[in-house]
Amino acid sequence: MSTDIITFYKVKEIQNYVDELHRQGKVVGLVPTMGYLHEGHLSLVDNAVELSDVTIVSIFVNPTQFAPDEDFEDYPRDTERDKALLKERGADVVFAPEADEIYPDNFQTYVDVEEITRKLEGEHRPTHFKGVTTIVSILFNSVKPDLAVFGQKDAQQAVVIKRMVSDLKFDIDIILAPIVREEDGLAMSSRNLYLSEKERKDALVLYKSLKKAEDLIKIGEEKTYNIVEEMRSIINSVNSSKLDYIDIVRADNFERVEELQKDHEYYVLIACKIGKTRLIDNLLIKA
Ligand code: AMP
């Protein structure tokens, strides 16, 4: 596989490059990633390629979105493989800065979206979204894209970023792409690599519990408590699981609900450890 895709490591260089693209009237699309790419990431690239003249993919394992006890050091990295996959998929440019290019010694400015970041993922990872919104802002200012594509896999992140883009008046269209799953339903994730063979099987309880929720809603269950309890018993059916949360929220504002209303859209969300690996998944459901 050839890996000769244009790659920038410095903010100033990619800014100058994109300025020239804009002078030429080109539409620039950005797909932010932490690398170790799988079909989920590549589906975002497909979206960007379709909507843009030039597709830029950033690869940066962002230290500020990991808590000290999380897997920043162990997070899988293989930029050469990523670049080959991206080239094959039609991306044009990679932006792969080193950590000190993004966070030089005297760095001290962060972006914090307040309310929506405090629940669900934010409750379990209190510093996570501040790291995400900070790096996404830096990437937006570095790449200056016309549009950026994010995955529904991180549904709360997408809503947080849309809030930030609206509040801070970034002139960037945010596109959301659906979750890509393995054949048996497990949502693709770079972290699936950590799962043992047994844990990989156990991890299917996430998707099974989400499908159970979908089935219950289809047959008219309206009480979210009942749905969550059914899901919880599926998750607890494997010893390796340790639940962080199951929640059902309105898709537009992430407000938790007790009763579903007809014709509204909801996210059913789950975060769960399988062994030591923390996985998240969700389904967007219309009641
Ligand atoms: P990450 O590299 O995990 O930070 O993810 C980069 C982007 O890819 C985010 O917008 C994720 O939501 C998205 N993504 C990750 N996994 C999937 C998946 N299975 N399907 C669709 N998008 C995904």
PDB file of C-alpha atoms and ligand atoms in Angstrom, residues 31-41 43-44 60 65 75 149-155 157 177-181 186-191, ligand 1:
ATOM      1  CA  VAL A  31     -12.660  14.732   9.473  1.00  0.00           C
ATOM      2  CA  PRO A  32     -11.116  14.922  12.957  1.00  0.00           C
ATOM      3  CA  THR A  33      -9.831  11.555  14.259  1.00  0.00           C
ATOM      4  CA  MET A  34      -7.452  10.085  16.782  1.00  0.00           C
ATOM      5  CA  GLY A  35      -6.176   7.643  14.171  1.00  0.00           C
ATOM      6  CA  TYR A  36      -6.022   3.849  14.171  1.00  0.00           C
ATOM      7  CA  LEU A  37      -8.706   4.105  11.564  1.00  0.00           C
ATOM      8  CA  HIS A  38     -11.514   1.622  10.932  1.00  0.00           C
ATOM      9  CA  GLU A  39     -14.570   1.553   8.659  1.00  0.00           C
ATOM     10  CA  GLY A  40     -16.406   3.947  10.994  1.00  0.00           C
ATOM     11  CA  HIS A  41     -13.803   6.651  10.452  1.00  0.00           C
ATOM     12  CA  SER A  43     -17.369   6.273   6.364  1.00  0.00           C
ATOM     13  CA  LEU A  44     -16.920   9.836   7.659  1.00  0.00           C
ATOM     14  CA  PHE A  60      -4.114  13.504  16.700  1.00  0.00           C
ATOM     15  CA  GLN A  65      -9.490  14.681  26.542  1.00  0.00           C
ATOM     16  CA  TYR A  75      -4.140   4.296  22.757  1.00  0.00           C
ATOM     17  CA  VAL A 149     -17.896  15.388   9.681  1.00  0.00           C
ATOM     18  CA  PHE A 150     -18.448  13.667  13.035  1.00  0.00           C
ATOM     19  CA  GLY A 151     -19.861  10.244  13.936  1.00  0.00           C
ATOM     20  CA  GLN A 152     -23.135   9.492  15.684  1.00  0.00           C
ATOM     21  CA  LYS A 153     -21.089   6.911  17.621  1.00  0.00           C
ATOM     22  CA  ASP A 154     -20.199   9.843  19.904  1.00  0.00           C
ATOM     23  CA  ALA A 155     -23.696  11.310  19.874  1.00  0.00           C
ATOM     24  CA  GLN A 157     -19.952  14.857  21.489  1.00  0.00           C
ATOM     25  CA  ALA A 177     -22.714  10.280   9.966  1.00  0.00           C
ATOM     26  CA  PRO A 178     -24.377   7.065  11.218  1.00  0.00           C
ATOM     27  CA  ILE A 179     -22.669   4.389  13.340  1.00  0.00           C
ATOM     28  CA  VAL A 180     -20.797   1.707  11.439  1.00  0.00           C
ATOM     29  CA  ARG A 181     -20.980  -1.713  13.071  1.00  0.00           C
ATOM     30  CA  LEU A 186     -20.688  -4.330  17.779  1.00  0.00           C
ATOM     31  CA  ALA A 187     -20.050  -0.654  17.046  1.00  0.00           C
ATOM     32  CA  MET A 188     -16.613  -0.212  15.493  1.00  0.00           C
ATOM     33  CA  SER A 189     -14.109   1.435  17.803  1.00  0.00           C
ATOM     34  CA  SER A 190     -10.341   1.707  17.981  1.00  0.00           C
ATOM     35  CA  ARG A 191     -10.717   0.431  21.548  1.00  0.00           C
TER      36      ARG A 191
HETATM   37  P1  AMP B   1     -12.058   8.898  17.320  1.00  0.00           P
HETATM   38  O1  AMP B   1     -10.886   8.571  16.459  1.00  0.00           O
HETATM   39  O2  AMP B   1     -12.518   7.761  18.171  1.00  0.00           O
HETATM   40  O3  AMP B   1     -11.891  10.193  18.064  1.00  0.00           O
HETATM   41  O4  AMP B   1     -13.280   9.147  16.328  1.00  0.00           O
HETATM   42  C1  AMP B   1     -13.205  10.101  15.309  1.00  0.00           C
HETATM   43  C2  AMP B   1     -14.559  10.271  14.685  1.00  0.00           C
HETATM   44  O5  AMP B   1     -14.998   9.016  14.158  1.00  0.00           O
HETATM   45  C3  AMP B   1     -15.632  10.729  15.666  1.00  0.00           C
HETATM   46  O6  AMP B   1     -16.468  11.695  15.033  1.00  0.00           O
HETATM   47  C4  AMP B   1     -16.385   9.453  15.963  1.00  0.00           C
HETATM   48  O7  AMP B   1     -17.738   9.671  16.332  1.00  0.00           O
HETATM   49  C5  AMP B   1     -16.299   8.747  14.629  1.00  0.00           C
HETATM   50  N1  AMP B   1     -16.496   7.299  14.789  1.00  0.00           N
HETATM   51  C6  AMP B   1     -15.821   6.474  15.622  1.00  0.00           C
HETATM   52  N2  AMP B   1     -16.322   5.219  15.532  1.00  0.00           N
HETATM   53  C7  AMP B   1     -17.331   5.263  14.625  1.00  0.00           C
HETATM   54  C8  AMP B   1     -18.241   4.284  14.113  1.00  0.00           C
HETATM   55  N3  AMP B   1     -18.236   3.014  14.505  1.00  0.00           N
HETATM   56  N4  AMP B   1     -19.152   4.694  13.189  1.00  0.00           N
HETATM   57  C9  AMP B   1     -19.189   6.001  12.780  1.00  0.00           C
HETATM   58  N5  AMP B   1     -18.360   6.961  13.233  1.00  0.00           N
HETATM   59  C10 AMP B   1     -17.440   6.592  14.144  1.00  0.00           C
END
